[in-house]
């Protein structure tokens, strides 16, 4: 049986995201599972891609099972959100690593939290919209009708929130880079990773915009598209995601490990200066001078 371009994409995703999941799990353990840290979203993205690829490859042996194709497509559509959330996590870590007197007035911790919430809401709406659209397509397939669908309002609002989140993320990163000298040496690479990843995430965002707001273009139709539609997915989604995840994981592996009970000191300058851990207790194994040594490039 000849493999389709979507089957080939799934094989590439499995080959990359299975080892990526292991690295992402390691990074989450080393740097924290909190949503504000960002690394957990690499785990989520890897799981999305592994499960979605498995469902897509399942259509080879079960070509009449529309649920497999719809599930794979729904997971494909929501891959943008975790990338933006990782970027927000890295920007948040950079912000918190600065001393309070060196931080820009904008963004602040509250705004960064609101940005994360905004993108999470966009993710939820995108999932809801994708499920609704999949149900519509599934009904048409079951009835033997020609595939014709409309982009749901939920999907469009979800993508609109992603656009706003991405734009504010870029502005936040620019504001922080103007205070680059206030960052500990080892943390400066985080902002470099953000700026390195932004163009690739933008291409991924552009694909989502075209899919949601230009559904008449057969190259960006999620169901029943042109013969070239899969190549646009490969070039504008899969490859962009792989490059971005590589940037995140390579930089993440170079960051110094800080014991769990001492992370509050690393990201809270007041505790760091006074040599206190996350619970306000004196640090004994990771004094400030060692923090600085481990953060140096």
mmCIF file of C-alpha atoms in Angstrom:
data_model
loop_
_atom_site.group_PDB
_atom_site.id
_atom_site.type_symbol
_atom_site.label_atom_id
_atom_site.label_comp_id
_atom_site.label_asym_id
_atom_site.label_seq_id
_atom_site.Cartn_x
_atom_site.Cartn_y
_atom_site.Cartn_z
ATOM 1 C CA UNK A 1 0.000 0.000 0.000
ATOM 2 C CA UNK A 2 1.293 3.432 -0.958
ATOM 3 C CA UNK A 3 1.688 5.777 1.972
ATOM 4 C CA UNK A 4 0.101 9.205 1.783
ATOM 5 C CA UNK A 5 1.906 12.417 2.692
ATOM 6 C CA UNK A 6 -0.028 12.418 5.970
ATOM 7 C CA UNK A 7 1.233 8.913 6.739
ATOM 8 C CA UNK A 8 4.780 10.088 6.036
ATOM 9 C CA UNK A 9 4.281 13.089 8.325
ATOM 10 C CA UNK A 10 3.096 10.762 11.075
ATOM 11 C CA UNK A 11 6.202 8.597 10.740
ATOM 12 C CA UNK A 12 8.408 11.693 11.008
ATOM 13 C CA UNK A 13 6.467 12.841 14.073
ATOM 14 C CA UNK A 14 6.846 9.503 15.817
ATOM 15 C CA UNK A 15 10.560 9.374 15.043
ATOM 16 C CA UNK A 16 11.094 12.820 16.546
ATOM 17 C CA UNK A 17 8.524 13.224 19.305
ATOM 18 C CA UNK A 18 9.057 9.887 21.076
ATOM 19 C CA UNK A 19 12.639 10.795 22.083
ATOM 20 C CA UNK A 20 11.489 14.410 22.475
ATOM 21 C CA UNK A 21 8.960 13.268 25.088
ATOM 22 C CA UNK A 22 11.760 11.703 27.127
ATOM 23 C CA UNK A 23 13.804 14.908 26.976
ATOM 24 C CA UNK A 24 10.753 17.039 27.781
ATOM 25 C CA UNK A 25 10.013 14.873 30.821
ATOM 26 C CA UNK A 26 13.613 15.269 31.970
ATOM 27 C CA UNK A 27 13.432 19.056 31.563
ATOM 28 C CA UNK A 28 10.154 19.230 33.469
ATOM 29 C CA UNK A 29 11.714 17.258 36.308
ATOM 30 C CA UNK A 30 14.856 19.371 36.360
ATOM 31 C CA UNK A 31 13.220 22.776 36.044
ATOM 32 C CA UNK A 32 9.714 22.243 37.420
ATOM 33 C CA UNK A 33 6.330 20.889 36.341
ATOM 34 C CA UNK A 34 4.547 24.155 37.061
ATOM 35 C CA UNK A 35 2.688 25.665 34.114
ATOM 36 C CA UNK A 36 4.579 28.932 34.602
ATOM 37 C CA UNK A 37 7.853 27.095 33.992
ATOM 38 C CA UNK A 38 6.663 26.151 30.496
ATOM 39 C CA UNK A 39 8.447 22.818 30.173
ATOM 40 C CA UNK A 40 5.340 20.748 30.882
ATOM 41 C CA UNK A 41 3.873 22.013 27.604
ATOM 42 C CA UNK A 42 6.686 20.282 25.719
ATOM 43 C CA UNK A 43 5.446 17.051 27.293
ATOM 44 C CA UNK A 44 1.876 17.867 26.237
ATOM 45 C CA UNK A 45 2.902 18.711 22.663
ATOM 46 C CA UNK A 46 4.947 15.522 22.349
ATOM 47 C CA UNK A 47 2.018 13.436 23.600
ATOM 48 C CA UNK A 48 -0.325 15.191 21.158
ATOM 49 C CA UNK A 49 1.967 14.400 18.264
ATOM 50 C CA UNK A 50 2.581 10.780 19.275
ATOM 51 C CA UNK A 51 -1.123 10.030 19.798
ATOM 52 C CA UNK A 52 -2.161 11.930 16.674
ATOM 53 C CA UNK A 53 0.451 10.176 14.542
ATOM 54 C CA UNK A 54 -0.675 6.813 15.883
ATOM 55 C CA UNK A 55 -4.275 7.604 14.979
ATOM 56 C CA UNK A 56 -3.293 8.751 11.494
ATOM 57 C CA UNK A 57 -1.282 5.575 10.869
ATOM 58 C CA UNK A 58 -4.239 3.596 12.195
ATOM 59 C CA UNK A 59 -6.220 4.746 9.156
ATOM 60 C CA UNK A 60 -3.960 2.559 6.972
ATOM 61 C CA UNK A 61 -5.505 -0.621 8.352
ATOM 62 C CA UNK A 62 -8.900 1.006 9.061
ATOM 63 C CA UNK A 63 -9.504 3.419 6.162
ATOM 64 C CA UNK A 64 -13.247 3.529 6.849
ATOM 65 C CA UNK A 65 -12.826 4.620 10.456
ATOM 66 C CA UNK A 66 -13.512 8.344 10.217
ATOM 67 C CA UNK A 67 -12.969 8.817 13.954
ATOM 68 C CA UNK A 68 -9.265 8.046 13.598
ATOM 69 C CA UNK A 69 -8.778 10.662 10.880
ATOM 70 C CA UNK A 70 -10.865 13.236 12.745
ATOM 71 C CA UNK A 71 -8.998 12.641 16.009
ATOM 72 C CA UNK A 72 -5.629 12.937 14.288
ATOM 73 C CA UNK A 73 -6.690 16.179 12.580
ATOM 74 C CA UNK A 74 -8.033 17.682 15.802
ATOM 75 C CA UNK A 75 -4.744 17.014 17.598
ATOM 76 C CA UNK A 76 -2.831 18.442 14.636
ATOM 77 C CA UNK A 77 -4.810 21.676 14.837
ATOM 78 C CA UNK A 78 -4.061 22.441 18.491
ATOM 79 C CA UNK A 79 -0.274 22.078 18.369
ATOM 80 C CA UNK A 80 0.319 25.833 18.244
ATOM 81 C CA UNK A 81 -0.811 26.558 21.803
ATOM 82 C CA UNK A 82 1.872 24.512 23.616
ATOM 83 C CA UNK A 83 4.612 26.259 21.615
ATOM 84 C CA UNK A 84 3.383 29.701 22.666
ATOM 85 C CA UNK A 85 2.985 28.530 26.260
ATOM 86 C CA UNK A 86 6.593 27.288 26.357
ATOM 87 C CA UNK A 87 7.731 30.677 25.064
ATOM 88 C CA UNK A 88 5.697 32.397 27.758
ATOM 89 C CA UNK A 89 7.261 30.110 30.360
ATOM 90 C CA UNK A 90 10.767 31.058 29.248
ATOM 91 C CA UNK A 91 9.892 34.766 29.231
ATOM 92 C CA UNK A 92 8.393 34.408 32.717
ATOM 93 C CA UNK A 93 11.509 32.663 34.008
ATOM 94 C CA UNK A 94 13.674 35.445 32.553
ATOM 95 C CA UNK A 95 11.501 38.097 34.179
ATOM 96 C CA UNK A 96 11.606 36.437 37.598
ATOM 97 C CA UNK A 97 15.375 35.933 37.395
ATOM 98 C CA UNK A 98 15.864 39.722 37.324
ATOM 99 C CA UNK A 99 16.120 41.671 40.547
ATOM 100 C CA UNK A 100 12.955 43.616 41.293
ATOM 101 C CA UNK A 101 14.630 46.970 40.694
ATOM 102 C CA UNK A 102 15.854 45.887 37.259
ATOM 103 C CA UNK A 103 12.578 44.566 35.897
ATOM 104 C CA UNK A 104 10.704 46.635 33.302
ATOM 105 C CA UNK A 105 7.356 48.061 34.405
ATOM 106 C CA UNK A 106 5.750 46.110 31.566
ATOM 107 C CA UNK A 107 5.404 43.211 31.409
ATOM 108 C CA UNK A 108 4.930 42.272 35.039
ATOM 109 C CA UNK A 109 4.169 38.945 36.692
ATOM 110 C CA UNK A 110 0.403 39.511 36.599
ATOM 111 C CA UNK A 111 0.391 40.320 32.887
ATOM 112 C CA UNK A 112 2.474 37.240 32.105
ATOM 113 C CA UNK A 113 0.026 35.070 34.058
ATOM 114 C CA UNK A 114 -2.900 36.640 32.204
ATOM 115 C CA UNK A 115 -1.144 35.951 28.899
ATOM 116 C CA UNK A 116 -0.787 32.300 29.824
ATOM 117 C CA UNK A 117 -4.469 32.153 30.758
ATOM 118 C CA UNK A 118 -5.370 33.819 27.451
ATOM 119 C CA UNK A 119 -3.495 31.193 25.441
ATOM 120 C CA UNK A 120 -4.912 28.330 27.533
ATOM 121 C CA UNK A 121 -8.435 29.623 26.812
ATOM 122 C CA UNK A 122 -7.493 29.785 23.136
ATOM 123 C CA UNK A 123 -6.328 26.166 23.344
ATOM 124 C CA UNK A 124 -9.619 25.051 24.909
ATOM 125 C CA UNK A 125 -11.665 26.898 22.281
ATOM 126 C CA UNK A 126 -9.557 25.408 19.498
ATOM 127 C CA UNK A 127 -10.184 21.912 20.849
ATOM 128 C CA UNK A 128 -13.929 22.547 21.123
ATOM 129 C CA UNK A 129 -14.039 24.014 17.622
ATOM 130 C CA UNK A 130 -12.009 21.123 16.211
ATOM 131 C CA UNK A 131 -14.299 18.543 17.814
ATOM 132 C CA UNK A 132 -17.414 20.314 16.491
ATOM 133 C CA UNK A 133 -15.956 20.515 13.007
ATOM 134 C CA UNK A 134 -14.897 16.876 13.181
ATOM 135 C CA UNK A 135 -18.424 15.849 14.164
ATOM 136 C CA UNK A 136 -19.785 17.778 11.190
ATOM 137 C CA UNK A 137 -17.357 16.071 8.833
ATOM 138 C CA UNK A 138 -18.027 12.674 10.412
ATOM 139 C CA UNK A 139 -21.770 13.042 9.823
ATOM 140 C CA UNK A 140 -21.173 13.871 6.169
ATOM 141 C CA UNK A 141 -18.896 10.871 5.715
ATOM 142 C CA UNK A 142 -21.462 8.619 7.392
ATOM 143 C CA UNK A 143 -24.167 9.910 5.050
ATOM 144 C CA UNK A 144 -21.965 9.484 2.002
ATOM 145 C CA UNK A 145 -22.063 13.212 1.305
ATOM 146 C CA UNK A 146 -19.300 15.326 -0.166
ATOM 147 C CA UNK A 147 -17.136 16.749 2.605
ATOM 148 C CA UNK A 148 -18.138 20.336 3.208
ATOM 149 C CA UNK A 149 -17.652 22.133 6.486
ATOM 150 C CA UNK A 150 -17.478 25.575 8.024
ATOM 151 C CA UNK A 151 -14.921 26.813 10.529
ATOM 152 C CA UNK A 152 -16.652 27.111 13.889
ATOM 153 C CA UNK A 153 -16.772 30.354 15.826
ATOM 154 C CA UNK A 154 -14.885 28.662 18.663
ATOM 155 C CA UNK A 155 -11.964 27.859 16.355
ATOM 156 C CA UNK A 156 -11.819 31.396 15.004
ATOM 157 C CA UNK A 157 -11.933 32.945 18.474
ATOM 158 C CA UNK A 158 -9.278 30.479 19.635
ATOM 159 C CA UNK A 159 -6.933 31.486 16.816
ATOM 160 C CA UNK A 160 -7.665 35.169 17.465
ATOM 161 C CA UNK A 161 -6.562 34.682 21.077
ATOM 162 C CA UNK A 162 -3.392 32.977 19.819
ATOM 163 C CA UNK A 163 -2.657 35.993 17.612
ATOM 164 C CA UNK A 164 -3.090 38.367 20.557
ATOM 165 C CA UNK A 165 -1.026 36.107 22.807
ATOM 166 C CA UNK A 166 1.793 35.858 20.270
ATOM 167 C CA UNK A 167 1.863 39.622 19.660
ATOM 168 C CA UNK A 168 1.991 40.434 23.382
ATOM 169 C CA UNK A 169 4.621 37.737 23.860
ATOM 170 C CA UNK A 170 6.854 39.396 21.269
ATOM 171 C CA UNK A 171 6.424 42.785 22.950
ATOM 172 C CA UNK A 172 7.213 41.253 26.343
ATOM 173 C CA UNK A 173 10.372 39.610 25.017
ATOM 174 C CA UNK A 174 11.518 42.894 23.458
ATOM 175 C CA UNK A 175 10.908 44.709 26.760
ATOM 176 C CA UNK A 176 12.981 42.133 28.638
ATOM 177 C CA UNK A 177 15.860 42.130 26.166
ATOM 178 C CA UNK A 178 16.336 45.851 26.843
ATOM 179 C CA UNK A 179 17.268 44.772 30.397
ATOM 180 C CA UNK A 180 19.468 41.892 29.281
ATOM 181 C CA UNK A 181 22.364 43.051 31.457
ATOM 182 C CA UNK A 182 20.164 42.533 34.548
ATOM 183 C CA UNK A 183 19.877 38.798 33.855
ATOM 184 C CA UNK A 184 22.296 36.311 35.402
ATOM 185 C CA UNK A 185 24.638 35.043 32.685
ATOM 186 C CA UNK A 186 23.195 31.548 32.565
ATOM 187 C CA UNK A 187 19.664 32.860 32.121
ATOM 188 C CA UNK A 188 20.443 35.101 29.152
ATOM 189 C CA UNK A 189 20.331 32.128 26.825
ATOM 190 C CA UNK A 190 16.609 31.809 27.589
ATOM 191 C CA UNK A 191 15.827 35.068 25.838
ATOM 192 C CA UNK A 192 18.113 34.065 22.983
ATOM 193 C CA UNK A 193 16.101 30.851 22.657
ATOM 194 C CA UNK A 194 12.863 32.851 22.625
ATOM 195 C CA UNK A 195 14.030 35.097 19.789
ATOM 196 C CA UNK A 196 15.449 32.131 17.881
ATOM 197 C CA UNK A 197 12.118 30.291 18.104
ATOM 198 C CA UNK A 198 9.763 33.222 17.394
ATOM 199 C CA UNK A 199 10.072 33.125 13.545
ATOM 200 C CA UNK A 200 9.289 29.401 13.413
ATOM 201 C CA UNK A 201 6.321 29.774 15.759
ATOM 202 C CA UNK A 202 5.107 32.651 13.559
ATOM 203 C CA UNK A 203 5.064 30.387 10.493
ATOM 204 C CA UNK A 204 3.092 27.820 12.503
ATOM 205 C CA UNK A 205 0.708 30.580 13.589
ATOM 206 C CA UNK A 206 0.347 31.749 9.994
ATOM 207 C CA UNK A 207 -0.779 28.271 8.940
ATOM 208 C CA UNK A 208 -3.443 28.263 11.656
ATOM 209 C CA UNK A 209 -4.642 31.704 10.575
ATOM 210 C CA UNK A 210 -4.941 30.658 6.943
ATOM 211 C CA UNK A 211 -6.724 27.422 7.895
ATOM 212 C CA UNK A 212 -9.235 29.252 10.066
ATOM 213 C CA UNK A 213 -9.897 32.378 8.046
ATOM 214 C CA UNK A 214 -9.187 31.257 4.465
ATOM 215 C CA UNK A 215 -10.932 27.890 4.389
ATOM 216 C CA UNK A 216 -11.816 28.357 0.715
ATOM 217 C CA UNK A 217 -8.130 27.888 -0.152
ATOM 218 C CA UNK A 218 -7.776 24.146 -0.895
ATOM 219 C CA UNK A 219 -4.142 24.183 0.252
ATOM 220 C CA UNK A 220 -5.248 24.998 3.792
ATOM 221 C CA UNK A 221 -8.427 22.978 4.052
ATOM 222 C CA UNK A 222 -8.232 20.607 6.981
ATOM 223 C CA UNK A 223 -10.535 18.060 5.342
ATOM 224 C CA UNK A 224 -10.845 17.374 1.620
ATOM 225 C CA UNK A 225 -8.024 19.741 0.672
ATOM 226 C CA UNK A 226 -5.877 19.767 -2.447
ATOM 227 C CA UNK A 227 -3.243 17.167 -3.243
ATOM 228 C CA UNK A 228 -0.650 19.681 -2.033
ATOM 229 C CA UNK A 229 -2.341 20.368 1.322
ATOM 230 C CA UNK A 230 -0.243 17.785 3.148
ATOM 231 C CA UNK A 231 2.975 19.419 2.017
ATOM 232 C CA UNK A 232 1.852 22.709 3.539
ATOM 233 C CA UNK A 233 1.223 20.858 6.799
ATOM 234 C CA UNK A 234 4.698 19.337 6.573
ATOM 235 C CA UNK A 235 6.480 22.609 5.802
ATOM 236 C CA UNK A 236 4.488 25.089 7.895
ATOM 237 C CA UNK A 237 3.535 22.892 10.864
ATOM 238 C CA UNK A 238 5.601 19.751 11.350
ATOM 239 C CA UNK A 239 9.023 21.117 10.423
ATOM 240 C CA UNK A 240 8.387 24.388 12.291
ATOM 241 C CA UNK A 241 7.364 22.489 15.418
ATOM 242 C CA UNK A 242 10.383 20.197 15.259
ATOM 243 C CA UNK A 243 12.833 23.094 14.884
ATOM 244 C CA UNK A 244 11.180 25.013 17.727
ATOM 245 C CA UNK A 245 11.182 22.020 20.084
ATOM 246 C CA UNK A 246 14.846 21.387 19.273
ATOM 247 C CA UNK A 247 15.680 24.969 20.242
ATOM 248 C CA UNK A 248 13.760 24.649 23.515
ATOM 249 C CA UNK A 249 15.211 21.297 24.488
ATOM 250 C CA UNK A 250 18.815 22.069 23.567
ATOM 251 C CA UNK A 251 18.726 25.278 25.613
ATOM 252 C CA UNK A 252 16.857 23.564 28.438
ATOM 253 C CA UNK A 253 19.514 20.885 28.728
ATOM 254 C CA UNK A 254 22.212 23.550 29.108
ATOM 255 C CA UNK A 255 20.502 25.271 32.046
ATOM 256 C CA UNK A 256 21.889 24.487 35.497
ATOM 257 C CA UNK A 257 19.910 22.093 37.661
ATOM 258 C CA UNK A 258 18.632 23.593 40.886
ATOM 259 C CA UNK A 259 17.319 21.302 43.668
ATOM 260 C CA UNK A 260 13.526 21.409 43.947
ATOM 261 C CA UNK A 261 13.443 22.973 47.398
ATOM 262 C CA UNK A 262 15.785 25.750 46.291
ATOM 263 C CA UNK A 263 14.073 26.898 43.083
ATOM 264 C CA UNK A 264 12.200 29.626 44.876
ATOM 265 C CA UNK A 265 15.553 31.230 45.665
ATOM 266 C CA UNK A 266 16.705 31.146 42.056
ATOM 267 C CA UNK A 267 13.556 32.858 40.796
ATOM 268 C CA UNK A 268 13.043 35.187 43.731
ATOM 269 C CA UNK A 269 15.843 37.769 43.964
ATOM 270 C CA UNK A 270 14.950 38.684 47.551
ATOM 271 C CA UNK A 271 15.400 35.093 48.702
ATOM 272 C CA UNK A 272 18.505 34.740 46.578
ATOM 273 C CA UNK A 273 20.176 37.764 48.190
ATOM 274 C CA UNK A 274 19.287 36.568 51.675
ATOM 275 C CA UNK A 275 20.269 32.965 50.930
ATOM 276 C CA UNK A 276 16.776 31.557 51.564
ATOM 277 C CA UNK A 277 15.008 28.624 49.943
ATOM 278 C CA UNK A 278 11.425 28.477 48.647
ATOM 279 C CA UNK A 279 10.142 28.103 52.214
ATOM 280 C CA UNK A 280 12.207 30.990 53.519
ATOM 281 C CA UNK A 281 14.728 28.697 55.191
ATOM 282 C CA UNK A 282 18.512 29.187 54.891
ATOM 283 C CA UNK A 283 20.136 27.513 51.918
ATOM 284 C CA UNK A 284 22.994 25.194 52.755
ATOM 285 C CA UNK A 285 23.801 23.276 49.577
ATOM 286 C CA UNK A 286 23.300 25.949 46.947
ATOM 287 C CA UNK A 287 24.630 29.305 48.232
ATOM 288 C CA UNK A 288 24.316 32.453 46.056
ATOM 289 C CA UNK A 289 27.904 32.325 44.802
ATOM 290 C CA UNK A 290 27.286 28.765 43.590
ATOM 291 C CA UNK A 291 24.081 29.907 41.928
ATOM 292 C CA UNK A 292 26.045 32.522 40.053
ATOM 293 C CA UNK A 293 28.745 30.044 39.066
ATOM 294 C CA UNK A 294 26.176 27.568 37.739
ATOM 295 C CA UNK A 295 24.396 30.309 35.810
ATOM 296 C CA UNK A 296 27.519 31.552 34.051
ATOM 297 C CA UNK A 297 27.795 30.588 30.425
#
